[in-house]
Amino acid sequence: MKVFITGITGFAGSYLAEHCLSKGAKVFGIKRWRSQTENLDHIVNKINLLEGDIRDVTSITEVLGEIRPDYIFHLAAQSFVPTSWKAPAETLTTNIIGELNIFETVRELGLDTSIQIAGSSEEYGIVYEDETPITEDNPLRPLSPYGVSKVAQDLLGYQYHQSYGMKIVRTRAFNHEGPKRGEVFVSSNFAKQIAEIEKGLNDPVIKVGNLEAIRDFTDVRDVVRAYWLALEKGEPGDVYNIASGKGIKIKEMLDILLSLTDIKIKVEQDPARMRPSDVPVLIGDSSKFREKTGWQPEISFEKTLKDTLDYWRERV
Ligand code: GDD
């Protein structure tokens, strides 16, 4: 079993690589020439890391022609919502054209590969009160260029399945957190700030953005198990939510993190952290996926946050 992971050097990608190895798969991935690979340090001798960029079809053709994988997990993306307002063209190009390059290459090479597309709860955008928990049939009303790019990725996956019968399974993961999470994302950012305060590197003041948003959090280690199951047991052409089903206010998340430190920390809003529009509520219904695959999250949110804080305590 040969598995190809785009975005393998990233947060979810590195955990997914580890999970695929535990399944006995031979793991391949690409990295851009300047990418950091520290997330993979512990398994670098067990995986095959090639140079490549999803935005460059030439490099994808070469790599996929050589590997001819059974599974592709497509995780590579510009994944930070605020950056998508600052660099919308780059976000749309990387996310949409990057995926197109993979589909076209698989088609041209005539591969019978199963492909997972990492969509997002951001595709749902505005969700009305009577629409939660959100099912896969909910209208998509994205509120950021990032959300739009994920809708396009999702629908492109649908269309390539319909047009060419390609074995594409789309997942819409809600927020996933854990150690190694990029420091710009909320749980990781708050945890890093707390660790810095504990070390005396900063005053006891934590900078925050919108604390009123509600998100549905799952541990990244549970999410990568779901990605594997999506290809093992999911229906090609179909789309699945991956979510815990519980909504947590960002303020509650911050309170849990603050309860894990002995230091008294003041909370201060930083206007630069506010977004032009922030999705107010995302709570997912993942019963379709659970029934199809038997998946359910196993790691508590408290453990996810504690592990993330400990991760930063070792690093700052
Ligand atoms: N990043 C950040 N920093 N977010 C903050 C902050 C802060 O200081 N303060 C409050 N927030 C709020 C954001 O406004 C948002 O409502 C929520 O915390 C989560 O922000 P992020 O962690 O940046 O994640 P996201 O929800 O925008 O997007 C993540 O989840 C999506 C799945 O729903 C990303 O991982 C996306 O790539 C992913 O698709």
Coordinates of N, CA and C in Angstrom, one line a residue, residues 60-217:
I60 N 4.4 17.7 -9.9 CA 3.4 16.7 -9.5 C 3.4 15.5 -10.4
T61 N 3.5 15.8 -11.7 CA 3.5 14.7 -12.7 C 4.7 13.8 -12.5
E62 N 5.8 14.4 -12.3 CA 7.0 13.6 -12.1 C 6.9 12.7 -10.8
V63 N 6.4 13.3 -9.8 CA 6.4 12.6 -8.5 C 5.3 11.5 -8.5
L64 N 4.1 11.8 -9.0 CA 3.0 10.8 -9.0 C 3.3 9.7 -10.1
G65 N 4.0 10.1 -11.2 CA 4.3 9.1 -12.2 C 5.3 8.0 -11.6
E66 N 6.1 8.5 -10.7 CA 7.1 7.6 -10.1 C 6.4 6.7 -9.0
I67 N 5.6 7.4 -8.2 CA 5.1 6.6 -7.0 C 3.9 5.8 -7.4
R68 N 3.0 6.3 -8.2 CA 1.7 5.6 -8.5 C 1.0 5.1 -7.3
P69 N 0.6 6.1 -6.4 CA 0.1 5.7 -5.1 C -1.3 5.1 -5.1
D70 N -1.6 4.3 -4.1 CA -2.9 3.7 -3.9 C -3.9 4.8 -3.3
Y71 N -3.3 5.5 -2.4 CA -4.1 6.6 -1.7 C -3.4 7.9 -1.9
I72 N -4.2 9.0 -2.1 CA -3.6 10.3 -1.9 C -4.4 11.1 -0.9
F73 N -3.7 11.6 0.1 CA -4.4 12.5 1.0 C -4.0 14.0 0.7
H74 N -5.0 14.8 0.3 CA -4.6 16.1 -0.2 C -4.9 17.1 0.9
L75 N -3.8 17.5 1.7 CA -3.9 18.4 2.8 C -3.2 19.7 2.5
A76 N -2.3 19.8 1.6 CA -1.6 21.0 1.4 C -2.5 22.2 1.0
A77 N -2.3 23.3 1.7 CA -3.2 24.5 1.4 C -2.7 25.7 2.1
Q78 N -3.1 26.8 1.7 CA -3.0 28.1 2.5 C -4.1 28.0 3.5
S79 N -3.9 27.7 4.7 CA -4.9 27.3 5.6 C -5.3 28.3 6.7
F80 N -4.6 29.4 6.7 CA -4.9 30.4 7.8 C -5.9 31.4 7.3
V81 N -7.1 31.5 7.9 CA -8.2 32.3 7.4 C -7.8 33.8 7.2
P82 N -7.2 34.5 8.3 CA -6.8 35.9 8.1 C -5.9 36.2 6.9
T83 N -4.9 35.2 6.6 CA -4.1 35.4 5.5 C -4.8 35.5 4.2
S84 N -6.0 34.8 4.1 CA -6.7 34.8 2.9 C -7.3 36.1 2.5
W85 N -7.4 37.1 3.5 CA -7.9 38.4 3.1 C -6.7 39.2 2.6
K86 N -5.5 38.9 3.2 CA -4.3 39.7 2.8 C -3.8 39.2 1.5
A87 N -3.9 37.9 1.2 CA -3.4 37.3 0.0 C -4.5 36.4 -0.6
P88 N -5.6 37.0 -1.1 CA -6.7 36.2 -1.6 C -6.3 35.4 -2.9
A89 N -5.5 36.1 -3.8 CA -5.2 35.5 -5.0 C -4.3 34.2 -4.8
E90 N -3.3 34.4 -3.9 CA -2.4 33.3 -3.5 C -3.2 32.1 -2.9
T91 N -4.1 32.5 -2.0 CA -4.9 31.5 -1.4 C -5.8 30.7 -2.4
L92 N -6.4 31.4 -3.3 CA -7.3 30.7 -4.3 C -6.4 29.9 -5.2
T93 N -5.3 30.4 -5.6 CA -4.4 29.7 -6.6 C -3.9 28.4 -5.9
T94 N -3.3 28.6 -4.8 CA -2.7 27.4 -4.1 C -3.7 26.3 -3.9
N95 N -4.9 26.8 -3.3 CA -5.8 25.8 -2.9 C -6.6 25.2 -4.1
I96 N -7.0 26.0 -5.0 CA -7.8 25.4 -6.1 C -7.0 24.9 -7.2
I97 N -6.0 25.6 -7.7 CA -5.2 25.2 -8.9 C -4.3 24.0 -8.4
G98 N -3.9 24.1 -7.1 CA -3.1 23.0 -6.6 C -3.8 21.7 -6.7
E99 N -5.1 21.7 -6.3 CA -5.9 20.5 -6.3 C -6.2 20.0 -7.8
L100 N -6.4 21.0 -8.6 CA -6.6 20.7 -10.1 C -5.4 20.0 -10.6
N101 N -4.2 20.5 -10.3 CA -3.0 19.8 -10.8 C -3.0 18.3 -10.4
I102 N -3.4 18.0 -9.2 CA -3.4 16.7 -8.7 C -4.4 15.8 -9.5
F103 N -5.6 16.4 -9.6 CA -6.7 15.6 -10.3 C -6.2 15.4 -11.8
E104 N -5.8 16.4 -12.5 CA -5.4 16.3 -13.9 C -4.2 15.3 -14.0
T105 N -3.3 15.3 -13.1 CA -2.2 14.4 -13.2 C -2.6 12.9 -13.0
V106 N -3.5 12.7 -12.0 CA -4.0 11.3 -11.8 C -4.8 10.9 -13.0
R107 N -5.6 11.7 -13.6 CA -6.4 11.4 -14.8 C -5.4 11.1 -16.0
E108 N -4.5 12.0 -16.2 CA -3.5 11.8 -17.4 C -2.8 10.5 -17.2
L109 N -2.4 10.2 -16.0 CA -1.6 9.0 -15.8 C -2.4 7.7 -15.8
G110 N -3.7 7.9 -15.7 CA -4.7 6.8 -15.7 C -4.6 6.0 -14.4
L111 N -4.3 6.7 -13.3 CA -4.1 6.0 -12.0 C -5.5 5.7 -11.4
D112 N -5.6 4.6 -10.7 CA -6.9 4.2 -10.0 C -6.8 4.6 -8.5
T113 N -6.2 5.7 -8.3 CA -5.9 6.1 -6.9 C -7.2 6.6 -6.2
S114 N -7.3 6.3 -4.9 CA -8.4 6.9 -4.1 C -7.8 8.2 -3.5
I115 N -8.6 9.3 -3.6 CA -8.1 10.6 -3.2 C -9.0 11.2 -2.1
Q116 N -8.4 11.6 -1.0 CA -9.2 12.4 0.0 C -8.9 13.8 -0.1
I117 N -10.0 14.6 -0.1 CA -9.8 16.1 -0.2 C -10.2 16.7 1.2
A118 N -9.2 17.4 1.7 CA -9.4 18.0 3.1 C -10.2 19.3 3.0
G119 N -11.5 19.2 3.0 CA -12.3 20.4 3.0 C -12.4 20.9 4.5
S120 N -13.3 21.8 4.7 CA -13.3 22.5 6.0 C -14.7 23.0 6.4
S121 N -14.9 23.1 7.7 CA -16.2 23.6 8.2 C -16.4 25.1 7.8
E122 N -15.3 25.8 7.5 CA -15.3 27.2 7.0 C -16.2 27.3 5.7
E123 N -16.4 26.2 5.0 CA -17.2 26.2 3.8 C -18.7 26.6 4.2
Y124 N -19.1 26.2 5.4 CA -20.5 26.5 5.8 C -20.7 28.0 6.0
G125 N -19.7 28.7 6.6 CA -19.7 30.1 6.8 C -20.9 30.5 7.8
I126 N -21.8 31.4 7.3 CA -22.9 31.7 8.2 C -23.9 30.6 8.3
V127 N -24.2 30.3 9.5 CA -25.1 29.1 9.8 C -26.2 29.7 10.7
Y128 N -27.4 29.5 10.4 CA -28.5 30.0 11.2 C -28.8 29.1 12.4
E129 N -29.4 29.7 13.4 CA -29.6 28.9 14.7 C -30.3 27.6 14.5
D130 N -31.3 27.5 13.6 CA -32.0 26.2 13.5 C -31.2 25.3 12.5
E131 N -30.0 25.6 12.2 CA -29.2 24.8 11.3 C -28.1 24.0 12.0
T132 N -28.0 24.2 13.3 CA -27.0 23.5 14.0 C -27.6 22.3 14.8
P133 N -26.8 21.2 15.0 CA -25.5 20.9 14.4 C -25.7 20.8 12.9
I134 N -24.6 21.2 12.2 CA -24.6 21.3 10.7 C -24.4 20.0 10.1
T135 N -25.4 19.6 9.2 CA -25.2 18.4 8.4 C -24.6 18.8 7.0
E136 N -24.2 17.8 6.3 CA -23.5 18.0 5.0 C -24.4 18.7 4.0
D137 N -25.7 18.6 4.2 CA -26.7 19.2 3.2 C -26.9 20.7 3.4
N138 N -26.3 21.2 4.5 CA -26.5 22.7 4.8 C -26.0 23.5 3.6
P139 N -26.6 24.7 3.3 CA -26.1 25.6 2.3 C -24.7 26.0 2.7
L140 N -23.9 26.3 1.7 CA -22.5 26.8 1.9 C -22.5 28.3 1.7
R141 N -22.2 29.0 2.8 CA -22.2 30.5 2.7 C -20.9 31.0 3.3
P142 N -19.8 30.7 2.6 CA -18.4 31.1 3.1 C -18.3 32.6 3.4
L143 N -17.5 32.9 4.4 CA -17.3 34.3 4.8 C -15.8 34.8 4.6
S144 N -15.0 34.0 3.9 CA -13.6 34.5 3.7 C -13.1 33.9 2.4
P145 N -12.1 34.5 1.8 CA -11.6 33.9 0.6 C -11.1 32.4 0.8
Y146 N -10.6 32.2 2.0 CA -10.2 30.8 2.4 C -11.4 29.9 2.3
G147 N -12.6 30.3 2.9 CA -13.8 29.5 2.8 C -14.2 29.2 1.4
V148 N -14.1 30.3 0.6 CA -14.5 30.1 -0.9 C -13.6 29.1 -1.6
S149 N -12.3 29.2 -1.2 CA -11.3 28.3 -1.9 C -11.6 26.8 -1.5
K150 N -12.1 26.6 -0.2 CA -12.4 25.3 0.2 C -13.7 24.8 -0.4
V151 N -14.7 25.7 -0.7 CA -15.9 25.3 -1.4 C -15.5 24.9 -2.8
A152 N -14.6 25.6 -3.4 CA -14.2 25.3 -4.8 C -13.5 23.9 -4.8
Q153 N -12.6 23.7 -3.8 CA -11.9 22.4 -3.8 C -12.9 21.3 -3.6
D154 N -13.9 21.5 -2.8 CA -14.9 20.5 -2.5 C -15.7 20.2 -3.8
L155 N -16.2 21.2 -4.4 CA -17.0 21.0 -5.6 C -16.2 20.5 -6.8
L156 N -14.9 20.8 -6.9 CA -14.1 20.3 -7.9 C -13.9 18.8 -7.7
G157 N -13.8 18.4 -6.5 CA -13.8 16.9 -6.2 C -15.0 16.2 -6.6
Y158 N -16.2 16.9 -6.3 CA -17.5 16.3 -6.7 C -17.5 16.2 -8.2
Q159 N -17.1 17.3 -8.9 CA -17.2 17.3 -10.4 C -16.3 16.2 -11.0
Y160 N -15.1 16.1 -10.5 CA -14.1 15.1 -11.1 C -14.6 13.7 -10.9
H161 N -15.3 13.5 -9.8 CA -15.9 12.2 -9.6 C -17.0 11.9 -10.6
Q162 N -17.9 12.9 -10.7 CA -19.1 12.8 -11.6 C -18.6 12.6 -13.1
S163 N -17.6 13.5 -13.5 CA -17.2 13.5 -14.9 C -16.4 12.3 -15.3
Y164 N -15.5 11.9 -14.4 CA -14.5 10.8 -14.8 C -14.6 9.6 -13.9
G165 N -15.5 9.6 -13.0 CA -15.6 8.4 -12.1 C -14.4 8.2 -11.2
M166 N -13.6 9.3 -10.9 CA -12.5 9.2 -10.1 C -12.9 9.0 -8.6
K167 N -12.1 8.2 -7.9 CA -12.4 7.8 -6.5 C -12.1 8.9 -5.5
I168 N -12.9 9.9 -5.5 CA -12.6 11.1 -4.6 C -13.6 11.1 -3.4
V169 N -13.0 11.2 -2.2 CA -13.9 11.3 -1.0 C -13.6 12.7 -0.4
R170 N -14.6 13.4 -0.2 CA -14.4 14.8 0.4 C -14.7 14.7 1.9
T171 N -13.8 15.3 2.7 CA -14.1 15.5 4.1 C -14.2 16.9 4.5
R172 N -15.1 17.3 5.4 CA -15.1 18.6 5.9 C -14.8 18.6 7.4
A173 N -13.5 18.8 7.7 CA -13.1 18.7 9.1 C -13.4 20.0 9.8
F174 N -14.0 20.0 11.0 CA -14.1 21.1 11.9 C -12.8 21.4 12.5
N175 N -12.6 22.4 13.4 CA -11.3 22.8 13.9 C -10.6 21.6 14.6
H176 N -9.3 21.4 14.3 CA -8.6 20.4 15.0 C -7.3 21.0 15.5
E177 N -7.0 20.6 16.7 CA -5.9 21.2 17.5 C -5.0 20.1 18.1
G178 N -3.9 20.6 18.7 CA -3.0 19.7 19.3 C -1.6 20.2 19.3
P179 N -0.6 19.5 19.9 CA 0.8 19.9 19.8 C 1.2 20.0 18.4
K180 N 2.1 20.9 18.1 CA 2.7 21.2 16.8 C 1.8 22.0 15.9
R181 N 0.6 22.4 16.4 CA -0.3 23.3 15.7 C 0.5 24.6 15.4
G182 N 0.3 25.1 14.2 CA 1.0 26.4 13.8 C 0.6 27.5 14.8
E183 N 1.6 28.3 15.1 CA 1.4 29.3 16.2 C 0.4 30.4 15.9
V184 N 0.0 30.5 14.7 CA -1.0 31.6 14.4 C -2.4 31.2 14.8
F185 N -2.7 29.9 14.9 CA -4.0 29.4 15.2 C -4.3 29.6 16.7
V186 N -5.6 29.7 17.0 CA -6.0 30.2 18.3 C -5.5 29.4 19.5
S187 N -5.7 28.1 19.5 CA -5.3 27.4 20.7 C -3.8 27.4 20.9
S188 N -3.1 27.2 19.8 CA -1.7 27.2 19.9 C -1.1 28.6 20.2
N189 N -1.7 29.6 19.7 CA -1.3 31.0 19.9 C -1.4 31.3 21.4
F190 N -2.6 31.0 21.9 CA -2.9 31.3 23.4 C -1.9 30.5 24.2
A191 N -1.7 29.2 23.9 CA -0.9 28.4 24.7 C 0.6 28.9 24.7
K192 N 1.0 29.3 23.5 CA 2.4 29.8 23.4 C 2.6 31.1 24.2
Q193 N 1.5 32.0 24.2 CA 1.6 33.2 25.0 C 1.7 32.9 26.4
I194 N 0.9 31.9 26.9 CA 1.0 31.6 28.3 C 2.4 31.0 28.7
A195 N 2.9 30.1 27.8 CA 4.2 29.5 28.1 C 5.3 30.6 28.2
E196 N 5.2 31.7 27.3 CA 6.1 32.8 27.3 C 6.0 33.6 28.6
I197 N 4.8 33.8 29.0 CA 4.6 34.5 30.3 C 5.2 33.7 31.5
E198 N 4.9 32.4 31.5 CA 5.5 31.6 32.5 C 7.0 31.7 32.6
K199 N 7.6 31.8 31.4 CA 9.1 31.9 31.4 C 9.6 33.3 31.7
G200 N 8.7 34.2 31.9 CA 9.1 35.6 32.2 C 9.5 36.4 31.0
L201 N 9.1 35.8 29.8 CA 9.5 36.5 28.5 C 8.6 37.7 28.2
N202 N 7.4 37.6 28.7 CA 6.4 38.7 28.5 C 5.7 39.1 29.8
D203 N 5.1 40.3 29.8 CA 4.2 40.7 30.9 C 3.0 39.7 31.0
P204 N 2.4 39.6 32.2 CA 1.2 38.7 32.3 C 0.0 39.2 31.6
V205 N 0.0 39.4 30.3 CA -1.1 39.9 29.6 C -1.2 39.1 28.3
I206 N -2.4 38.5 28.1 CA -2.6 37.7 26.9 C -3.4 38.5 25.8
K207 N -2.9 38.5 24.6 CA -3.6 39.2 23.5 C -4.5 38.3 22.8
V208 N -5.8 38.8 22.6 CA -6.8 37.9 22.0 C -7.5 38.7 20.9
G209 N -8.3 37.9 20.1 CA -9.2 38.5 19.1 C -10.6 38.2 19.6
N210 N -11.5 37.8 18.7 CA -12.9 37.6 19.0 C -13.1 36.4 19.8
L211 N -13.5 36.6 21.1 CA -13.7 35.5 22.0 C -15.1 34.9 22.0
E212 N -16.0 35.5 21.2 CA -17.4 35.1 21.2 C -17.7 34.0 20.2
A213 N -16.8 33.8 19.2 CA -17.0 32.8 18.2 C -17.1 31.4 18.9
I214 N -17.9 30.5 18.3 CA -18.1 29.2 18.8 C -17.5 28.2 17.8
R215 N -16.7 27.3 18.2 CA -16.1 26.3 17.3 C -16.2 24.9 17.9
D216 N -16.1 23.9 17.0 CA -16.3 22.5 17.3 C -14.9 21.9 17.2
F217 N -14.3 21.6 18.3 CA -12.9 21.1 18.3 C -12.7 19.6 18.5

